[in-house]
Every structure is written in C-alpha cells, then in structure tokens.
Amino acid sequence: MTLNHYNQGASAFREGTRTHDVSQNIQSLLKYIEADAPFSILDLGCGPGRDLKTLIALGHHPVGLDGSAEFVRMAQEDAKCEVWQQDFLQLALPAQQFDGVFANASLFHVPSQELPRVLRQLHASLKAGGVLFSSNPRGENREGWSGDRYGAYYEWPAWQQFMTDAGFVELEHYYRPPGLPREQQPWLASVWRKPR
C-alpha cells in the first residue's frame, strides 16, 4: 500500500518536495567519507531524483534505489543516472560497493521486525569505512499505518540501538530543521560508519 501511495501521488510528491533543502544532510554524509572522490553513493529511497541530481552536480557517482516504479522512471529521466527498482524488504545489493548510503526520509517505512535485516544488508553494501546517513521523522517508538503509508517512528535511544546492533559506529546525530526548539524539530538525522 505504501508503494501504491507513492506511485499514485508521484507527480504531486515531486512538486511538493522539489525545493526541500536537505543540503545539511548531504554534507553530513559527504564530510565523513574518507575515500578519494568521486564517491560511489546509494541514494536509498531516491524518490523522483532530486538528491541524485545534487550528488551528480557535486561530482559524485550516485545510484538511486526506490520501490516505486513511477519514482524510478522520474529519477532516471531527471537525473540521467542508474536507478534500481527494489522493494526495501527485498533488497538485492552488491557487496562492498558503496562509499556512502544516503537514506533520507526512507528507512522509517521499514517495519521494526524487518529493520535489523535491512540495516545489515546496507552495512554489507558499504565498503569498509563507508558511511550511512539516515533521516527519519521521530516519534515515541511507535509504528503502524497512517492512511495508506506505513511508518515506524523512533526516539534517539531506540534508533541508536538498531544501528549499533547492525554493526555501525555513530559519527553524529542532530535534529531538523535547525535552529528551532526540539518540539518543533520532527526529523532525527544520524551518520554512521562501517568499521574498517
């Protein structure tokens, strides 16, 4: 149902998110990657391709991944790069391929019972020393359906536990948008390294 929601509303979603400023998140990923540029980056849940275009403009080599066929079509058209159509619950990722994984507003769609497996798959897709960025709407460790979208919403300690259990080491975390009181910051962003 979540994928149907995005397929049916793809054009409205693209227009509604086209001008969202996630430069803070992209820079948080890039500043921790220790490889030589250009970086190989998986944009997990790339949607219609906004951030793929930014990463290409910065000189990197991103690959998009989304479960929505309509988003994949849009991203290929707009970003002119490789985009894979894969359901997050049925990932088929190459091992040790990426310097970074950019999971902006995507992993919260993974049910908690599936999250450990998905995080291990992302861990395996990173090169040694690779970096994963995640941003999710935060909540009180609850999950379920909101209309026709599934979401899991965590406070920091619970998210930290999922990530460390999957083998990641924390680099930083912060709340968005910047400069507001915590109750007005609905997004939890965090950056993690796969140990060498």
Short mmCIF file of C-alpha atoms in Angstrom, two decimals:
data_model
loop_
_atom_site.label_atom_id
_atom_site.label_comp_id
_atom_site.label_asym_id
_atom_site.label_seq_id
_atom_site.Cartn_x
_atom_site.Cartn_y
_atom_site.Cartn_z
CA MET A 1 0.00 0.00 0.00
CA THR A 2 2.86 2.39 0.75
CA LEU A 3 4.27 1.91 -2.76
CA ASN A 4 0.80 2.42 -4.28
CA HIS A 5 0.54 5.68 -2.34
CA TYR A 6 3.80 6.94 -3.87
CA ASN A 7 3.06 5.63 -7.36
CA GLN A 8 -0.34 7.32 -7.44
CA GLY A 9 0.90 10.60 -5.98
CA ALA A 10 4.31 10.70 -7.67
CA SER A 11 3.85 13.96 -9.57
CA ALA A 12 2.40 15.80 -6.57
CA PHE A 13 5.20 14.45 -4.38
CA ARG A 14 7.83 15.63 -6.85
CA GLU A 15 6.35 19.12 -6.95
CA GLY A 16 5.86 19.25 -3.19
CA THR A 17 9.44 18.24 -2.35
CA ARG A 18 11.35 19.80 -5.27
CA THR A 19 12.58 22.76 -3.22
CA HIS A 20 13.18 20.98 0.11
CA ASP A 21 16.63 21.95 1.34
CA VAL A 22 18.46 18.82 2.53
CA SER A 23 21.95 20.24 1.87
CA GLN A 24 22.76 19.86 5.60
CA ASN A 25 22.03 16.13 5.30
CA ILE A 26 24.03 15.65 2.11
CA GLN A 27 27.01 17.49 3.61
CA SER A 28 26.74 15.40 6.79
CA LEU A 29 27.19 12.26 4.69
CA LEU A 30 29.94 13.58 2.43
CA LYS A 31 32.14 15.11 5.14
CA TYR A 32 32.71 11.72 6.80
CA ILE A 33 33.54 9.68 3.69
CA GLU A 34 37.28 9.04 3.75
CA ALA A 35 37.65 7.62 0.23
CA ASP A 36 39.02 9.57 -2.72
CA ALA A 37 36.34 11.50 -4.61
CA PRO A 38 34.26 10.98 -6.63
CA PHE A 39 32.26 8.83 -4.21
CA SER A 40 30.01 5.91 -5.09
CA ILE A 41 26.75 6.62 -3.23
CA LEU A 42 23.50 4.68 -2.93
CA ASP A 43 20.51 7.01 -2.61
CA LEU A 44 18.10 4.67 -0.81
CA GLY A 45 14.55 5.81 -1.42
CA CYS A 46 15.65 8.29 -4.06
CA GLY A 47 12.09 9.25 -4.95
CA PRO A 48 11.89 11.32 -8.14
CA GLY A 49 15.64 12.03 -8.13
CA ARG A 50 16.14 15.46 -6.53
CA ASP A 51 19.13 14.39 -4.41
CA LEU A 52 20.63 12.26 -7.19
CA LYS A 53 20.88 15.44 -9.28
CA THR A 54 22.57 17.27 -6.40
CA LEU A 55 25.09 14.46 -5.85
CA ILE A 56 25.91 14.39 -9.58
CA ALA A 57 26.34 18.18 -9.59
CA LEU A 58 28.81 17.79 -6.72
CA GLY A 59 30.85 15.41 -8.90
CA HIS A 60 29.91 12.06 -7.35
CA HIS A 61 28.56 8.81 -8.81
CA PRO A 62 25.21 8.05 -7.21
CA VAL A 63 22.92 5.11 -7.85
CA GLY A 64 19.27 5.58 -7.00
CA LEU A 65 17.01 2.94 -5.49
CA ASP A 66 13.27 3.14 -4.95
CA GLY A 67 10.37 0.73 -4.70
CA SER A 68 8.02 2.98 -6.67
CA ALA A 69 8.13 2.29 -10.41
CA GLU A 70 6.90 5.82 -11.08
CA PHE A 71 9.67 7.37 -8.97
CA VAL A 72 12.28 5.20 -10.69
CA ARG A 73 11.04 6.40 -14.09
CA MET A 74 11.13 10.05 -12.97
CA ALA A 75 14.58 9.73 -11.39
CA GLN A 76 16.06 8.09 -14.49
CA GLU A 77 14.54 10.83 -16.63
CA ASP A 78 15.61 13.74 -14.42
CA ALA A 79 18.97 12.61 -13.05
CA LYS A 80 20.17 10.59 -16.05
CA CYS A 81 21.90 8.02 -13.85
CA GLU A 82 21.43 4.41 -12.83
CA VAL A 83 18.29 3.84 -10.73
CA TRP A 84 17.20 0.45 -9.40
CA GLN A 85 13.63 -0.53 -8.65
CA GLN A 86 13.77 -2.60 -5.45
CA ASP A 87 11.42 -3.04 -2.53
CA PHE A 88 13.22 -2.22 0.74
CA LEU A 89 12.06 -5.58 2.10
CA GLN A 90 13.55 -7.45 -0.87
CA LEU A 91 16.86 -5.71 -1.42
CA ALA A 92 19.45 -7.24 -3.75
CA LEU A 93 22.52 -5.08 -3.21
CA PRO A 94 26.09 -5.71 -4.35
CA ALA A 95 28.57 -6.36 -1.54
CA GLN A 96 31.09 -3.66 -0.56
CA GLN A 97 30.08 -1.43 -3.47
CA PHE A 98 29.39 1.98 -1.94
CA ASP A 99 31.40 4.66 -0.15
CA GLY A 100 28.14 6.04 1.24
CA VAL A 101 24.45 5.31 1.65
CA PHE A 102 22.08 8.28 1.73
CA ALA A 103 18.80 7.22 3.36
CA ASN A 104 16.91 10.49 3.59
CA ALA A 105 13.30 10.07 4.77
CA SER A 106 13.16 6.44 3.68
CA LEU A 107 14.05 3.89 6.38
CA PHE A 108 11.08 4.83 8.54
CA HIS A 109 8.91 2.88 6.09
CA VAL A 110 10.62 -0.39 7.15
CA PRO A 111 8.68 -2.27 9.88
CA SER A 112 10.70 -2.71 13.06
CA GLN A 113 10.80 -6.51 12.79
CA GLU A 114 12.43 -6.18 9.34
CA LEU A 115 14.73 -3.27 10.16
CA PRO A 116 17.68 -5.28 11.58
CA ARG A 117 17.91 -7.37 8.39
CA VAL A 118 17.63 -4.31 6.11
CA LEU A 119 20.32 -2.46 8.08
CA ARG A 120 22.65 -5.48 7.86
CA GLN A 121 22.11 -5.52 4.07
CA LEU A 122 23.02 -1.83 3.85
CA HIS A 123 26.05 -2.46 6.07
CA ALA A 124 27.17 -5.26 3.72
CA SER A 125 26.76 -3.00 0.66
CA LEU A 126 29.19 -0.43 2.08
CA LYS A 127 32.93 -0.62 1.61
CA ALA A 128 34.98 -0.90 4.80
CA GLY A 129 34.94 2.53 6.40
CA GLY A 130 31.87 3.53 4.40
CA VAL A 131 29.27 5.93 5.80
CA LEU A 132 25.48 5.71 6.14
CA PHE A 133 23.32 8.79 6.61
CA SER A 134 19.74 8.41 7.84
CA SER A 135 16.99 10.94 8.49
CA ASN A 136 13.60 9.83 9.80
CA PRO A 137 10.59 11.53 11.34
CA ARG A 138 10.94 10.91 15.05
CA GLY A 139 8.29 9.62 17.40
CA GLU A 140 7.66 7.68 20.57
CA ASN A 141 8.88 4.28 19.31
CA ARG A 142 5.55 3.53 17.65
CA GLU A 143 4.72 2.20 14.22
CA GLY A 144 1.71 1.50 12.07
CA TRP A 145 -0.41 2.76 9.22
CA SER A 146 -1.08 6.44 8.69
CA GLY A 147 -3.61 6.46 5.89
CA ASP A 148 -2.05 4.24 3.23
CA ARG A 149 1.58 4.73 4.30
CA TYR A 150 3.37 2.57 6.87
CA GLY A 151 5.77 4.29 9.23
CA ALA A 152 7.95 3.47 12.25
CA TYR A 153 8.90 6.45 14.42
CA TYR A 154 11.75 6.23 16.93
CA GLU A 155 13.32 8.38 19.58
CA TRP A 156 17.12 8.54 19.56
CA PRO A 157 17.96 5.71 22.03
CA ALA A 158 15.89 3.15 20.11
CA TRP A 159 17.30 4.19 16.72
CA GLN A 160 20.83 4.17 18.13
CA GLN A 161 20.30 0.59 19.34
CA PHE A 162 19.10 -0.62 15.94
CA MET A 163 22.12 0.92 14.23
CA THR A 164 24.76 -0.30 16.68
CA ASP A 165 23.23 -3.80 16.66
CA ALA A 166 23.68 -3.79 12.86
CA GLY A 167 27.41 -3.09 13.28
CA PHE A 168 27.54 0.66 12.71
CA VAL A 169 29.54 3.16 14.76
CA GLU A 170 27.96 6.55 15.44
CA LEU A 171 29.60 9.66 13.99
CA GLU A 172 26.95 12.26 14.86
CA HIS A 173 23.23 12.89 15.21
CA TYR A 174 21.11 16.02 15.11
CA TYR A 175 17.53 17.21 14.79
CA ARG A 176 15.93 19.13 11.91
CA PRO A 177 15.06 21.71 10.90
CA PRO A 178 18.00 23.52 12.52
CA GLY A 179 17.61 26.45 14.90
CA LEU A 180 14.23 25.52 16.35
CA PRO A 181 13.17 24.21 19.78
CA ARG A 182 13.26 20.40 19.95
CA GLU A 183 9.46 20.07 19.93
CA GLN A 184 9.49 21.83 16.55
CA GLN A 185 12.17 19.54 15.10
CA PRO A 186 10.33 16.47 13.81
CA TRP A 187 13.32 14.92 12.00
CA LEU A 188 16.10 12.85 13.58
CA ALA A 189 19.25 12.68 11.43
CA SER A 190 22.23 10.46 12.15
CA VAL A 191 25.50 9.48 10.50
CA TRP A 192 27.24 6.12 10.94
CA ARG A 193 30.41 4.35 9.85
CA LYS A 194 31.01 0.75 8.92
CA PRO A 195 34.25 -0.08 10.76
CA ARG A 196 37.32 -0.88 8.71
#
